[in-house]
Coordinates of C-alpha atoms and ligand atoms in Angstrom, one line a residue:
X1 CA -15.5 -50.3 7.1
X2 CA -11.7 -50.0 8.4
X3 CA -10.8 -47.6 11.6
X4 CA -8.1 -45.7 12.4
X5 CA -7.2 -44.4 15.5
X6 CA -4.5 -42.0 15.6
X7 CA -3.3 -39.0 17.6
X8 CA -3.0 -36.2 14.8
X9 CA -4.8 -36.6 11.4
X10 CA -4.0 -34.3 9.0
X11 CA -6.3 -33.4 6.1
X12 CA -4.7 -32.3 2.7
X13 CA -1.4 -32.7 1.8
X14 CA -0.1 -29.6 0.1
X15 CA 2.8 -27.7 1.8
X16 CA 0.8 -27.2 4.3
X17 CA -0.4 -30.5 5.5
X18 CA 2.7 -32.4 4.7
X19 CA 5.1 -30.4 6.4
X20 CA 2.6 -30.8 9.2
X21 CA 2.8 -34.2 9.2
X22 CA 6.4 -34.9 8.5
X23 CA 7.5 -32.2 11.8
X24 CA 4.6 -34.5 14.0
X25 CA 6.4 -37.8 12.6
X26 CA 9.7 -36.1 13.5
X27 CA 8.5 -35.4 17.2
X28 CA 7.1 -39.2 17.6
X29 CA 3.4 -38.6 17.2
X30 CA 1.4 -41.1 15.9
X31 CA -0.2 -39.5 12.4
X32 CA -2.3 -40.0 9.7
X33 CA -2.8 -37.6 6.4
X34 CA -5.5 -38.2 3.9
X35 CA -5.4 -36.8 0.5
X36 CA -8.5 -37.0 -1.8
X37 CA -5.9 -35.8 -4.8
X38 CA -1.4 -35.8 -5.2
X39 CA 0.6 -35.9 -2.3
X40 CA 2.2 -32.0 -2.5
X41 CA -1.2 -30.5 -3.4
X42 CA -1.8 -27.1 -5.4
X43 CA 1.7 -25.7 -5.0
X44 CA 3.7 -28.6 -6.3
X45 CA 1.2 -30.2 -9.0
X46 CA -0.8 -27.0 -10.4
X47 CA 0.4 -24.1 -8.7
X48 CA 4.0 -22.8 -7.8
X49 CA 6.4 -25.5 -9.0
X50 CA 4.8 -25.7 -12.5
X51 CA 3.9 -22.3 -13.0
X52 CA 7.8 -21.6 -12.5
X53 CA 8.8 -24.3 -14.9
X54 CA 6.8 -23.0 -17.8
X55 CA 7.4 -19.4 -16.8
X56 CA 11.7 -20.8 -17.4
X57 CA 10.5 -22.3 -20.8
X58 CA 9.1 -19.0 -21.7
X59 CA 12.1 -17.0 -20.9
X60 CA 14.8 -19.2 -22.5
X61 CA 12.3 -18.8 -25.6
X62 CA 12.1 -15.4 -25.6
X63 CA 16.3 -15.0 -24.8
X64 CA 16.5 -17.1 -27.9
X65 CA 13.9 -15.1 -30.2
X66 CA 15.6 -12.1 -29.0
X67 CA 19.3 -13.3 -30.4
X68 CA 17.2 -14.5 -33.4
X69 CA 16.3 -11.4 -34.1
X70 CA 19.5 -9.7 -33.3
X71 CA 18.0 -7.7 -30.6
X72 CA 20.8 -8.4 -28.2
X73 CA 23.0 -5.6 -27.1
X74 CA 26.2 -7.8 -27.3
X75 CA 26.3 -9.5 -30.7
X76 CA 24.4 -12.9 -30.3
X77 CA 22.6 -14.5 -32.7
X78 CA 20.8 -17.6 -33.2
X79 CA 18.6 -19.4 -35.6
X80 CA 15.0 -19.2 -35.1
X81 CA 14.1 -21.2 -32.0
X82 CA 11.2 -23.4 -31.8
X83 CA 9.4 -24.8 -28.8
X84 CA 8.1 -28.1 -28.7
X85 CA 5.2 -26.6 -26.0
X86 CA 4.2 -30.8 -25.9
X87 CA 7.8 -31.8 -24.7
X88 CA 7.5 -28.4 -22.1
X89 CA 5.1 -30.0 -20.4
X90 CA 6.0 -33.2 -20.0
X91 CA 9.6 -31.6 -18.7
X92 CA 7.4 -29.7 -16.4
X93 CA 5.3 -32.7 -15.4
X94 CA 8.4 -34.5 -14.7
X95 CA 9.7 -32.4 -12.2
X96 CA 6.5 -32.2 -10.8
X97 CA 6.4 -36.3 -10.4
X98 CA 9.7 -36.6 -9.0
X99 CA 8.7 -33.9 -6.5
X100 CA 5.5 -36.2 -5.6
X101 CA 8.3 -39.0 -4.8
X102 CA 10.3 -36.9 -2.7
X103 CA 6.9 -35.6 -0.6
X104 CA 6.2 -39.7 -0.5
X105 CA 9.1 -40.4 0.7
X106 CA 9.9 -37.3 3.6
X107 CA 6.1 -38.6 4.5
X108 CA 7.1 -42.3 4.8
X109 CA 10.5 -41.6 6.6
X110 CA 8.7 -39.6 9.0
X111 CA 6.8 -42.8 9.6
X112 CA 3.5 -40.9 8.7
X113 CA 0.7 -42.9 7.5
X114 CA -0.6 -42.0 4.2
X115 CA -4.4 -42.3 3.3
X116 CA -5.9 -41.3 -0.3
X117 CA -9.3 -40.4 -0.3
X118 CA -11.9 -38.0 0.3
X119 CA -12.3 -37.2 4.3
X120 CA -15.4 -36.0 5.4
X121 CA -16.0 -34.8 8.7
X122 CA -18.6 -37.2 10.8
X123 CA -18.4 -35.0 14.0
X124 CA -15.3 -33.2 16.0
X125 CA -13.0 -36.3 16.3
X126 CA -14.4 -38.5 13.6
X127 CA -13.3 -38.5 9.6
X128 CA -15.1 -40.8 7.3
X129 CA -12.8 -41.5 3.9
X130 CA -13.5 -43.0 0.7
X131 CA -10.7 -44.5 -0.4
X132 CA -10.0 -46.7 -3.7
X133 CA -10.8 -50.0 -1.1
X134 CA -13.8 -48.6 0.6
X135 CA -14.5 -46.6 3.2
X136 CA -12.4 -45.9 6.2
X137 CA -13.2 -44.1 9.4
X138 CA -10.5 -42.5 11.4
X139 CA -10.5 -41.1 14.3
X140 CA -8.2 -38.4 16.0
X141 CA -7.1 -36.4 19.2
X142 CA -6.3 -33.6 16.6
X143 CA -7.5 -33.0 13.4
X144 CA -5.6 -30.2 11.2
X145 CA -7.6 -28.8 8.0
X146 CA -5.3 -28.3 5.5
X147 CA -7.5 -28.3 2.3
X148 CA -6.0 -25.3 0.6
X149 CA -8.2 -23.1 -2.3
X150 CA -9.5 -23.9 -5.3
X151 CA -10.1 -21.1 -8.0
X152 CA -12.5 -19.3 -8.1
X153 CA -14.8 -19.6 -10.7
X154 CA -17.1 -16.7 -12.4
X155 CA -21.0 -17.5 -12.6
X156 CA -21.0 -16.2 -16.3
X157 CA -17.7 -17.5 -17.5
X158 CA -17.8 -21.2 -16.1
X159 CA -15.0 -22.9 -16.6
X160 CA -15.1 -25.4 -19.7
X161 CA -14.3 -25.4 -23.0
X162 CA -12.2 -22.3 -24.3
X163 CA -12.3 -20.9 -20.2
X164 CA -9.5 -22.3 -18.2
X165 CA -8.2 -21.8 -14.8
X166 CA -4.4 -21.6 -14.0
X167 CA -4.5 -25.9 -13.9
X168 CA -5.7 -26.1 -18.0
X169 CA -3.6 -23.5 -18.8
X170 CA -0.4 -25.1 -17.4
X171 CA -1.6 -28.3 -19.3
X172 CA -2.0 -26.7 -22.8
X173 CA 0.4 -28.0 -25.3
X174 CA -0.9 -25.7 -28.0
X175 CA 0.0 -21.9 -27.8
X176 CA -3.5 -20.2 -28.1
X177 CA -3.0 -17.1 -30.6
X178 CA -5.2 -15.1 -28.6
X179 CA -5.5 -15.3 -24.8
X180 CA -7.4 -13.4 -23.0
X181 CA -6.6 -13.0 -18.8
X182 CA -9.5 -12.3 -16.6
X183 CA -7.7 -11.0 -13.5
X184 CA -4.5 -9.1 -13.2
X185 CA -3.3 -10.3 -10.2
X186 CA -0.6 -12.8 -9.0
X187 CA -1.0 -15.7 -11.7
X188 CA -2.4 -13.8 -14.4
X189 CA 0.1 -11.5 -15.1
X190 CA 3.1 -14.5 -14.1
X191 CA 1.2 -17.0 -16.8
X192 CA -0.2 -14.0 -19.0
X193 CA 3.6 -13.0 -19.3
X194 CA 5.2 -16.2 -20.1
X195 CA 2.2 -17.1 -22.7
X196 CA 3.3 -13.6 -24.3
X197 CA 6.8 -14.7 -24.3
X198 CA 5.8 -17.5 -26.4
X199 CA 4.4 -15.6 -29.2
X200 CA 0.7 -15.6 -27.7
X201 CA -1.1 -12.1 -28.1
X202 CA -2.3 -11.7 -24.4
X203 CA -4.8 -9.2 -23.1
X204 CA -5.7 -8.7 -19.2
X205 CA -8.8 -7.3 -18.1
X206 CA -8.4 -6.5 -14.3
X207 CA -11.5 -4.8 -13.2
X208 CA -9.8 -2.4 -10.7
X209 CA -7.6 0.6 -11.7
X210 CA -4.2 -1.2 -11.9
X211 CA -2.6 -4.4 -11.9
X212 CA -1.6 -6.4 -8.7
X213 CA -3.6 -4.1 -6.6
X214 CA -1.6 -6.0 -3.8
X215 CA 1.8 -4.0 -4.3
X216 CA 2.1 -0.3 -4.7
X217 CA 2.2 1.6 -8.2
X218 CA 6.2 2.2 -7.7
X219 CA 7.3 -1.6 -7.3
X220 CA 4.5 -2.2 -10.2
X221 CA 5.4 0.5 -12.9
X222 CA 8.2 -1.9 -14.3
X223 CA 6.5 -4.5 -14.6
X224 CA 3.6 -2.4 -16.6
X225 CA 6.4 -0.9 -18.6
X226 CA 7.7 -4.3 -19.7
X227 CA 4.1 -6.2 -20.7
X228 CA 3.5 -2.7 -22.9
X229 CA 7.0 -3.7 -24.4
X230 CA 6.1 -7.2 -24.9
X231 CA 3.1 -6.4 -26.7
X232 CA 0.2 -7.8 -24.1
X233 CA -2.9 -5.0 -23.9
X234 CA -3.9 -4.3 -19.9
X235 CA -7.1 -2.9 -19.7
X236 CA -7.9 -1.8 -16.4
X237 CA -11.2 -0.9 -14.6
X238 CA -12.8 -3.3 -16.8
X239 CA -15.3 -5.8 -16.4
X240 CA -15.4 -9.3 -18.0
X241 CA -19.2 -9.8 -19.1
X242 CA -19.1 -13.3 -20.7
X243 CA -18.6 -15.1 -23.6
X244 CA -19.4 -13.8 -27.2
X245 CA -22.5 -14.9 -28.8
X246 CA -20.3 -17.3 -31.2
X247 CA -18.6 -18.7 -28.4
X248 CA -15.3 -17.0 -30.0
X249 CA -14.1 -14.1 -27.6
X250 CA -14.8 -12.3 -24.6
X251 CA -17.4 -9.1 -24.1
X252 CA -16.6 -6.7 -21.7
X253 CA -17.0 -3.5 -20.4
X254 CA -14.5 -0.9 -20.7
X255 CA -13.7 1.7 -17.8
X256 CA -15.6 4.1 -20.2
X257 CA -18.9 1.9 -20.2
X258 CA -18.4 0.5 -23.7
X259 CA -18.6 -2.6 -24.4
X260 CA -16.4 -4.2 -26.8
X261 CA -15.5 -7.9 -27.9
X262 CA -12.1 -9.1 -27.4
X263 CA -11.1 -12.3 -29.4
X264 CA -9.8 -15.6 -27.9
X265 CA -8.5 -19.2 -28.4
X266 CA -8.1 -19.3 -24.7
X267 CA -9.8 -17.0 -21.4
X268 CA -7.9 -17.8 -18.5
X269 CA -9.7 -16.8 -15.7
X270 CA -7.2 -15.8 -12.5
X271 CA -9.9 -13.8 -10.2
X272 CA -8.3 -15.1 -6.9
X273 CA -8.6 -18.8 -5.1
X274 CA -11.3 -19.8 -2.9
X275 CA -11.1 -21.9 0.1
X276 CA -11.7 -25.4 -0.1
X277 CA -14.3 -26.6 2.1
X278 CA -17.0 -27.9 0.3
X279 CA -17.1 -31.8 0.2
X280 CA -15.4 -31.5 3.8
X281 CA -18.8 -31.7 5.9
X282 CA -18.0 -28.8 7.9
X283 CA -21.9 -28.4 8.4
X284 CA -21.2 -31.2 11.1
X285 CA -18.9 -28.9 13.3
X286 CA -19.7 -25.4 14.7
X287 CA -17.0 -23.4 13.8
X288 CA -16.1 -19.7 13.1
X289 CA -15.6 -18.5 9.8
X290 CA -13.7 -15.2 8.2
X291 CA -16.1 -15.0 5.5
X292 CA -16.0 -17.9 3.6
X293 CA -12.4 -18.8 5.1
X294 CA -11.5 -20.6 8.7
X295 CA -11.4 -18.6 11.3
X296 CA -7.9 -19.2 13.3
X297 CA -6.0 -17.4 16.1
X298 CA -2.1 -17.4 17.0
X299 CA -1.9 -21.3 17.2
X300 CA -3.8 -21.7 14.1
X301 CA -6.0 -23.2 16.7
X302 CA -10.0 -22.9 15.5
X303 CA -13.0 -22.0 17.3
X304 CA -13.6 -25.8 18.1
X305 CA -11.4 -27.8 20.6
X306 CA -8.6 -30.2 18.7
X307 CA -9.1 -29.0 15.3
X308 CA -6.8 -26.6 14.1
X309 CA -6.2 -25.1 10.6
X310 CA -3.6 -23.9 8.4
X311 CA -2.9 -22.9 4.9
X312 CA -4.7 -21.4 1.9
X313 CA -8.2 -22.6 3.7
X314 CA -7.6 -20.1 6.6
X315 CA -7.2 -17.0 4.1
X316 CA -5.1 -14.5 2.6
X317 CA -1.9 -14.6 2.2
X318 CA -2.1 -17.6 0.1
X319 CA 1.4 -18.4 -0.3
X320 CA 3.0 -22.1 0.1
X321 CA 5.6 -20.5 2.6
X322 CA 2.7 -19.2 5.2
X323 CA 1.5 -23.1 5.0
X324 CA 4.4 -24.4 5.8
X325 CA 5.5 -22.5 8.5
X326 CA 1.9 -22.8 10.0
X327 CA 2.1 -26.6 9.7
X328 CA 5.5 -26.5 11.5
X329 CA 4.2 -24.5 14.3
X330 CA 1.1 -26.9 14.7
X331 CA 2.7 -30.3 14.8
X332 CA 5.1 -29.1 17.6
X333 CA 2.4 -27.4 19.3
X334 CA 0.7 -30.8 19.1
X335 CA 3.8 -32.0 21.1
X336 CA 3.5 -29.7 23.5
X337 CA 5.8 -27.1 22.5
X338 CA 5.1 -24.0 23.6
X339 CA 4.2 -22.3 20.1
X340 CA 2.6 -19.4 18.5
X341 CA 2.8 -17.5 15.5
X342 CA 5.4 -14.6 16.5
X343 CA 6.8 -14.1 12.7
X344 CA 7.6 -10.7 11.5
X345 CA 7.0 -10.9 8.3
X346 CA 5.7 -13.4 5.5
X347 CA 7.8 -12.6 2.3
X348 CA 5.6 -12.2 -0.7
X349 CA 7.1 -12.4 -4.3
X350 CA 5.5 -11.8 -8.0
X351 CA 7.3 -13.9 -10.3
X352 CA 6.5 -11.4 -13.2
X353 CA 9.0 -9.9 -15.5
X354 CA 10.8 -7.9 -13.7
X355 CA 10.3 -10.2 -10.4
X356 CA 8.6 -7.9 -6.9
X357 CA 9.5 -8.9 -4.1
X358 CA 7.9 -7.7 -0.5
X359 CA 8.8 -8.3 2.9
X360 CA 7.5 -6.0 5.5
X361 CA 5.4 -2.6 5.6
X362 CA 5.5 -0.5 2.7
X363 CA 6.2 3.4 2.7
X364 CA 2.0 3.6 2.6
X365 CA 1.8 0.6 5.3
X366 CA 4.3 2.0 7.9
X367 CA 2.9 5.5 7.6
X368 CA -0.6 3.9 8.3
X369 CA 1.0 2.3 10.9
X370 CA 1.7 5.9 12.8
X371 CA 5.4 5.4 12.1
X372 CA 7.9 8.3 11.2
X373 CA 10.1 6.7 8.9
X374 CA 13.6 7.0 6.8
X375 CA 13.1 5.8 3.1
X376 CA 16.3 4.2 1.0
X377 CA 15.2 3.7 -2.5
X378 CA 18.6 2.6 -4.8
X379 CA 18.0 1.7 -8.4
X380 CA 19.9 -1.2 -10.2
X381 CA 21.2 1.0 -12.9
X382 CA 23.5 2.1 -10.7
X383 CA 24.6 -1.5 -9.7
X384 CA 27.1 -3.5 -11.8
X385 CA 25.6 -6.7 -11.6
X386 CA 22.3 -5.4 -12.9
X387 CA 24.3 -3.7 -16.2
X388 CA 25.6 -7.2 -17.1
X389 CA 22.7 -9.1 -16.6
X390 CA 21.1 -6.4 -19.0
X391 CA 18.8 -6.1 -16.3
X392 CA 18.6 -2.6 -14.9
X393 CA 14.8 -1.6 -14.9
X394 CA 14.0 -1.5 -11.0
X395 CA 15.2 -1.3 -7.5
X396 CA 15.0 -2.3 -3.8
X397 CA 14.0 0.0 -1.4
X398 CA 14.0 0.1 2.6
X399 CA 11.9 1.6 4.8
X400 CA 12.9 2.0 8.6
X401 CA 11.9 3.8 11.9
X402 CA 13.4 7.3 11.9
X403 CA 13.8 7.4 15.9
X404 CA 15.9 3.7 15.8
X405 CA 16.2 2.9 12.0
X406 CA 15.0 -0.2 12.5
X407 CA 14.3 -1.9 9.3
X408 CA 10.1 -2.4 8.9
X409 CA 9.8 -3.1 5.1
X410 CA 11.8 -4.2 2.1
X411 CA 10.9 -4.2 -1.1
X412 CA 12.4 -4.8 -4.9
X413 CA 11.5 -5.0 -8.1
X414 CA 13.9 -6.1 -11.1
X415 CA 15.1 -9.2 -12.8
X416 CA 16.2 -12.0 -10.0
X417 CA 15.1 -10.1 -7.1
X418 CA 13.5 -13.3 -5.7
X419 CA 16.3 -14.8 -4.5
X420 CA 16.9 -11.2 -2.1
X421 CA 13.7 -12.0 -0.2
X422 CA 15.5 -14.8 1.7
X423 CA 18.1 -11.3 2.7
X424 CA 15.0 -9.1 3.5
X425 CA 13.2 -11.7 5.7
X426 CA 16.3 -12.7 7.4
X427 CA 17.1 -9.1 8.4
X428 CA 12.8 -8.0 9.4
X429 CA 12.8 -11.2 11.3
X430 CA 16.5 -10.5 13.1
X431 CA 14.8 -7.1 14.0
X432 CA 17.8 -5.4 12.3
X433 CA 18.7 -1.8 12.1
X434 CA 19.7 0.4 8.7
X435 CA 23.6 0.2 10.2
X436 CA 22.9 -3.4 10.4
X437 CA 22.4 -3.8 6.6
X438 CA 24.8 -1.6 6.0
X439 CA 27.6 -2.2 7.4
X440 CA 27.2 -6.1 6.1
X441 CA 29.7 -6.8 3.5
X442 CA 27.5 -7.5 0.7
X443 CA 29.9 -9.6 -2.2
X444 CA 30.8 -7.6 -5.1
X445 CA 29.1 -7.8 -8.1
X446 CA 25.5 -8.9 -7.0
X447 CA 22.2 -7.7 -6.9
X448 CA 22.6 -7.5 -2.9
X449 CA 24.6 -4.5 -3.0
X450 CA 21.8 -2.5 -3.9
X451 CA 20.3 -3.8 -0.7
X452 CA 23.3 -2.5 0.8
X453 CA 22.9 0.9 -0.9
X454 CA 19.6 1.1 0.3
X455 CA 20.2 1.3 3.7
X456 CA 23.4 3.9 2.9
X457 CA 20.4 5.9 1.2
X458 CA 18.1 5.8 3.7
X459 CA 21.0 7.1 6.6
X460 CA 22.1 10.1 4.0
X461 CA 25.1 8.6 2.3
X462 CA 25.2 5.7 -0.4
X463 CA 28.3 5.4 -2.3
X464 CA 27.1 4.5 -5.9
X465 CA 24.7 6.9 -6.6
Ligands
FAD501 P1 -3.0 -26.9 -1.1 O1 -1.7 -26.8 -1.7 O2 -4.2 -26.4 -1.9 O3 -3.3 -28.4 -0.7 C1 -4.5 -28.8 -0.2 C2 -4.6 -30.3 -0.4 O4 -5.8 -30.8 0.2 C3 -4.8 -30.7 -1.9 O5 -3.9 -31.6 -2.4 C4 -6.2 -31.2 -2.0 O6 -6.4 -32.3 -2.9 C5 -6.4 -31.8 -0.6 N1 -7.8 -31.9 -0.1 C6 -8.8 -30.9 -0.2 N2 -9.9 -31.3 0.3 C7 -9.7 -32.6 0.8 C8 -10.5 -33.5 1.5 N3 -11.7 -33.3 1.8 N4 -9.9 -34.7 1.8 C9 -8.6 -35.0 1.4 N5 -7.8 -34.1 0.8 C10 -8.3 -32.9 0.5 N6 2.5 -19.7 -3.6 C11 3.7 -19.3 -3.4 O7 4.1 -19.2 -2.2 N7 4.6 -19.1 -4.4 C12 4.3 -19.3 -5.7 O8 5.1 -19.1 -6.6 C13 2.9 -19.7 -6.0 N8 2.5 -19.9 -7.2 C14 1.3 -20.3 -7.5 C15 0.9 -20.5 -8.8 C16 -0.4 -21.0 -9.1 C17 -0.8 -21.2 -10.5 C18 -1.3 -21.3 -8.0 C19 -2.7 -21.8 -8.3 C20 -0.9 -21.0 -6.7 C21 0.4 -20.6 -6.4 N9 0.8 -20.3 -5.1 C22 2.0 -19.9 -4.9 C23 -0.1 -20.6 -4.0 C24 0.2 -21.9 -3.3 O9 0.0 -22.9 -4.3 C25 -0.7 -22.1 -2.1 O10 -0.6 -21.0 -1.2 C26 -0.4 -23.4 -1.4 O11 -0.5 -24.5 -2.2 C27 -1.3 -23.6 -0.2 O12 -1.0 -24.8 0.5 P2 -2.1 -25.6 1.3 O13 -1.3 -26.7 2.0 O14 -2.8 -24.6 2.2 O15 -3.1 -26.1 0.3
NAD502 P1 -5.1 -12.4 -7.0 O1 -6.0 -12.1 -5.9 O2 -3.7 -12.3 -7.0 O3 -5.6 -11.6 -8.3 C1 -6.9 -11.5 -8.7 C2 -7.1 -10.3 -9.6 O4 -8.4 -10.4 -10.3 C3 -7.2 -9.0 -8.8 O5 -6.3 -8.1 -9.4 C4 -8.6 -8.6 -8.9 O6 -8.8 -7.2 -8.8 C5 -9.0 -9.2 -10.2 N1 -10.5 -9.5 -10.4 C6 -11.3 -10.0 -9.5 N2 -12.5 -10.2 -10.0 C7 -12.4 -9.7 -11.3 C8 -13.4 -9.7 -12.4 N3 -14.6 -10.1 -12.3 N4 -12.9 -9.2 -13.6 C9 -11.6 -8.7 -13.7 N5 -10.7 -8.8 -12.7 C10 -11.1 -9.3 -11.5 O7 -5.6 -13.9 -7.4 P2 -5.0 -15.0 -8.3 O8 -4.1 -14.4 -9.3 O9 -6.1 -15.8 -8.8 O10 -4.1 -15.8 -7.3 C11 -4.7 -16.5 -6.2 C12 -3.8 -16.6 -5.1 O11 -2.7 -17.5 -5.4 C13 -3.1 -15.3 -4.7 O12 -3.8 -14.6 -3.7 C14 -1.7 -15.7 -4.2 O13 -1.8 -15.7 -2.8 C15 -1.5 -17.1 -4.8 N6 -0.4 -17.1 -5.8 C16 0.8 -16.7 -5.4 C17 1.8 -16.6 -6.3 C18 3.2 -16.2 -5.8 O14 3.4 -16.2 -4.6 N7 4.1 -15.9 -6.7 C19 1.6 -16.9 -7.6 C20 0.3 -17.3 -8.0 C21 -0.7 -17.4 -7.0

């Protein structure tokens, strides 16, 4: 048995442990992170960096079926394309391994011990970890859970076999003719639509009464518009029952109460992530729980002394970003900074086709909120760039104080909108004002003007519409 002593161990690292530890390293602090799996953890190895790779791969197809077909507006045409989905994923799994590197390295230059191995947690300061050499026991002043999700798995559709989670689905190098998505949320509908792109026939069964019940039904009716145009079948208020006798499909139940059988090479099952916690030992420590999630309060501090936590363990929203920025805030608190969580807003973005992109309170949100607000809504087919890009289904919209105009909520939905939500944080977190926005000069032709234009709506006088 080996022991370490440190002053912070972290445990996990995905975006939220490793930033954790490389900010600590930064400020001097002696620290360990133990990972039981890769160094970058869901995000970079089965979650946001590959899901975005294949989602490219299925849009460069679907541009290049498109000209095949002669479907463009202006006069391109190609051969046939064909994808090599076996070379996709290796292309994919490169990225992915060079991102691992660079995580290794920002780890090692940070001076950051690295473990790999299982922790466990023998008491409040104490972690035992199996590693490759034997066990190791390490102990800690702090300990930070970062152990992210796992998905979450339904008891009569286990995964196995034809049922896959988001991780097998992002390994398959053979487009299934028939997938069927369990789930309409986040990675259903970005995977479900990049499957359809590559020829798969896709149908989504999302058990409540529309898709990505997260975002309201304006910012999702394009998106519903384009998967009806690219052929994949929603079926809403419907419930998944299991697998068909022959192994060959899935039964379900129709919002009407029917059942009916829907074939399938593949059911991806995308019902949301749960936390993970189970191999941790956290039957050793006393602490409060949200459910089945860590309890934590403005410091990401727990119910127990020394142990903070951070990231997709601690609950909705599960988003890399919110890890990261957690992780930041907890090493320096560690150093003695005087931290807490004071952000504004966490930007939330659906890489579908067209993208959505949320920062802020919603129209619904704010009103719940007690607010009396000024609503811009400007639509990108009235915006240059949009026209040609060919993109013009969508929008951003603003939603501000009416006393002050100060800006609460932005939202947009439309092709390359997730590169505005670095804009819309920026201005939410500078506690900006609709003049602010609008009298920015926003470069001509982008997608940013309709930001712009929003604002100009919202005080009674855009230019371009
Ligand atoms: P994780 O990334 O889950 O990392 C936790 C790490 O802890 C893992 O490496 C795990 O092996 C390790 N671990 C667990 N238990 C132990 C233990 N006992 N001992 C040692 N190590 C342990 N978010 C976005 O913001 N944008 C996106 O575009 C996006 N796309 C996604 C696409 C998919 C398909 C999926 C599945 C998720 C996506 N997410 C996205 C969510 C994002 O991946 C998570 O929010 C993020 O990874 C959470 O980071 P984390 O550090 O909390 O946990
Ligand atoms: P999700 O919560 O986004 O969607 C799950 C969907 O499944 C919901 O619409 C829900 O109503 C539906 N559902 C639940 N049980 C069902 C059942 N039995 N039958 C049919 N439908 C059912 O979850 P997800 O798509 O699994 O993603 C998990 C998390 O990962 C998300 O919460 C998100 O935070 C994160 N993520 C983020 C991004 C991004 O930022 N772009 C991308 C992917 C994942």
């Amino acid at each position: 048995m080996t022991d370490i002593t440190c002053k912070l161990l972290v445990i996990g690292a995905g975006p939220g442990g490793y930033v954790c530890a490389i900010r600590a390293g930064q400020l001097g602090i002696d620290t360990v992170i133990v990972e039981s799996s890769k160094l970058g953890g869901t995000c970079l190895n089965i979650g946001c960096i590959p899901s975005k790779a294949m989602i490219h791969v299925a849009e460069e197809f679907e541009k290049a079926a498109h000209a095949a077909a002669g479907k463009t507006p202006f006069g391109l045409t190609t051969a046939e394309p064909k994808l090599d989905l076996k070379q996709a994923v290796a292309w994919k799994d490169g990225i992915v391994q060079r991102l691992n590197n660079g995580v290794a390295g920002l780890l090692r230059k940070a001076k950051v011990k690295i473990v790999h191995g299982q922790a466990r947690f023998r008491d409040g300061k104490t972690v035992a970890v199996e590693t490759e050499t034997g066990p190791k026991t390490i102990t800690a002043e702090t300990i930070v859970i970062a152990t992210g999700s796992v998905p979450v798995e339904l008891p009569f559709l286990p995964f196995g076999g034809n049922v896959i989670s988001s991780t097998g689905a992002l390994a398959l190098t053979e487009l299934p003719k028939r997938l069927v998505v369990v789930g309409g949320g986040y990675i259903g509908l970005e995977l479900g639509t990049a499957f359809a792109k590559l020829g798969a026939k896709v149908t989504v069964v999302e058990a409540q009464e529309k898709i990505l019940p997260l975002y309201d039904a304006e910012l999702t009716a394009p998106v519903a518009k384009s998967l009806s145009a690219l052929g994949v079948e929603v079926l809403l208020g419907a419930k998944a029952l299991g697998p068909t006798a022959k192994g060959d499909g899935l039964r379900i139940e129709t919002a009407d109460g029917k059942e009916r059988e829907l074939p399938a090479d593949k059911i991806l099952v995308t019902v949301g992530r749960a936390p993970a916690t189970s191999k941790l030992g956290l039957d050793e420590l006393v602490l409060d729980m949200d459910g089945r999630f860590i309890r934590i309060g403005e410091r990401c501090e727990t119910s127990m002394r020394g142990i903070h936590a951070i990231g997709d363990v601690t609950g909705e929203p599960m988003l890399a970003h919110r890890a990261m920025a957690q992780g930041e805030m907890v090493a320096e608190i560690v150093a003695g900074e005087p931290r807490i969580w004071d952000k504004a807003c966490i930007p939330a973005i659906c890489f579908t086709d067209p993208e959505i992109v949320s920062a802020g309170l919603s129209p619904a949100e704010a009103k719940a909120a007690g607010f009396e607000t000024k609503i811009g809504l400007f639509p990108f087919q009235a915006n240059g760039r949009a026209m040609t890009r060919h993109g013009e289904a969508g929008f951003v919209r603003i939603v501000a104080r009416a006393d002050n105009h100060l800006v609460l909520g932005i939202q947009a939905v439309g092709q390359g909108v997730s590169e505005l939500s670095a804009a819309f944080g920026l201005a939410i977190e500078m506690g900006a004002r609709l003049e602010d926005v609008a009298g920015t000069i926003h470069a001509h032709p982008t997608l940013g003007e309709a930001f712009q234009e929003s604002a100009l709506k919202a005080l009674g006088h855009a230019l371009h519409i």
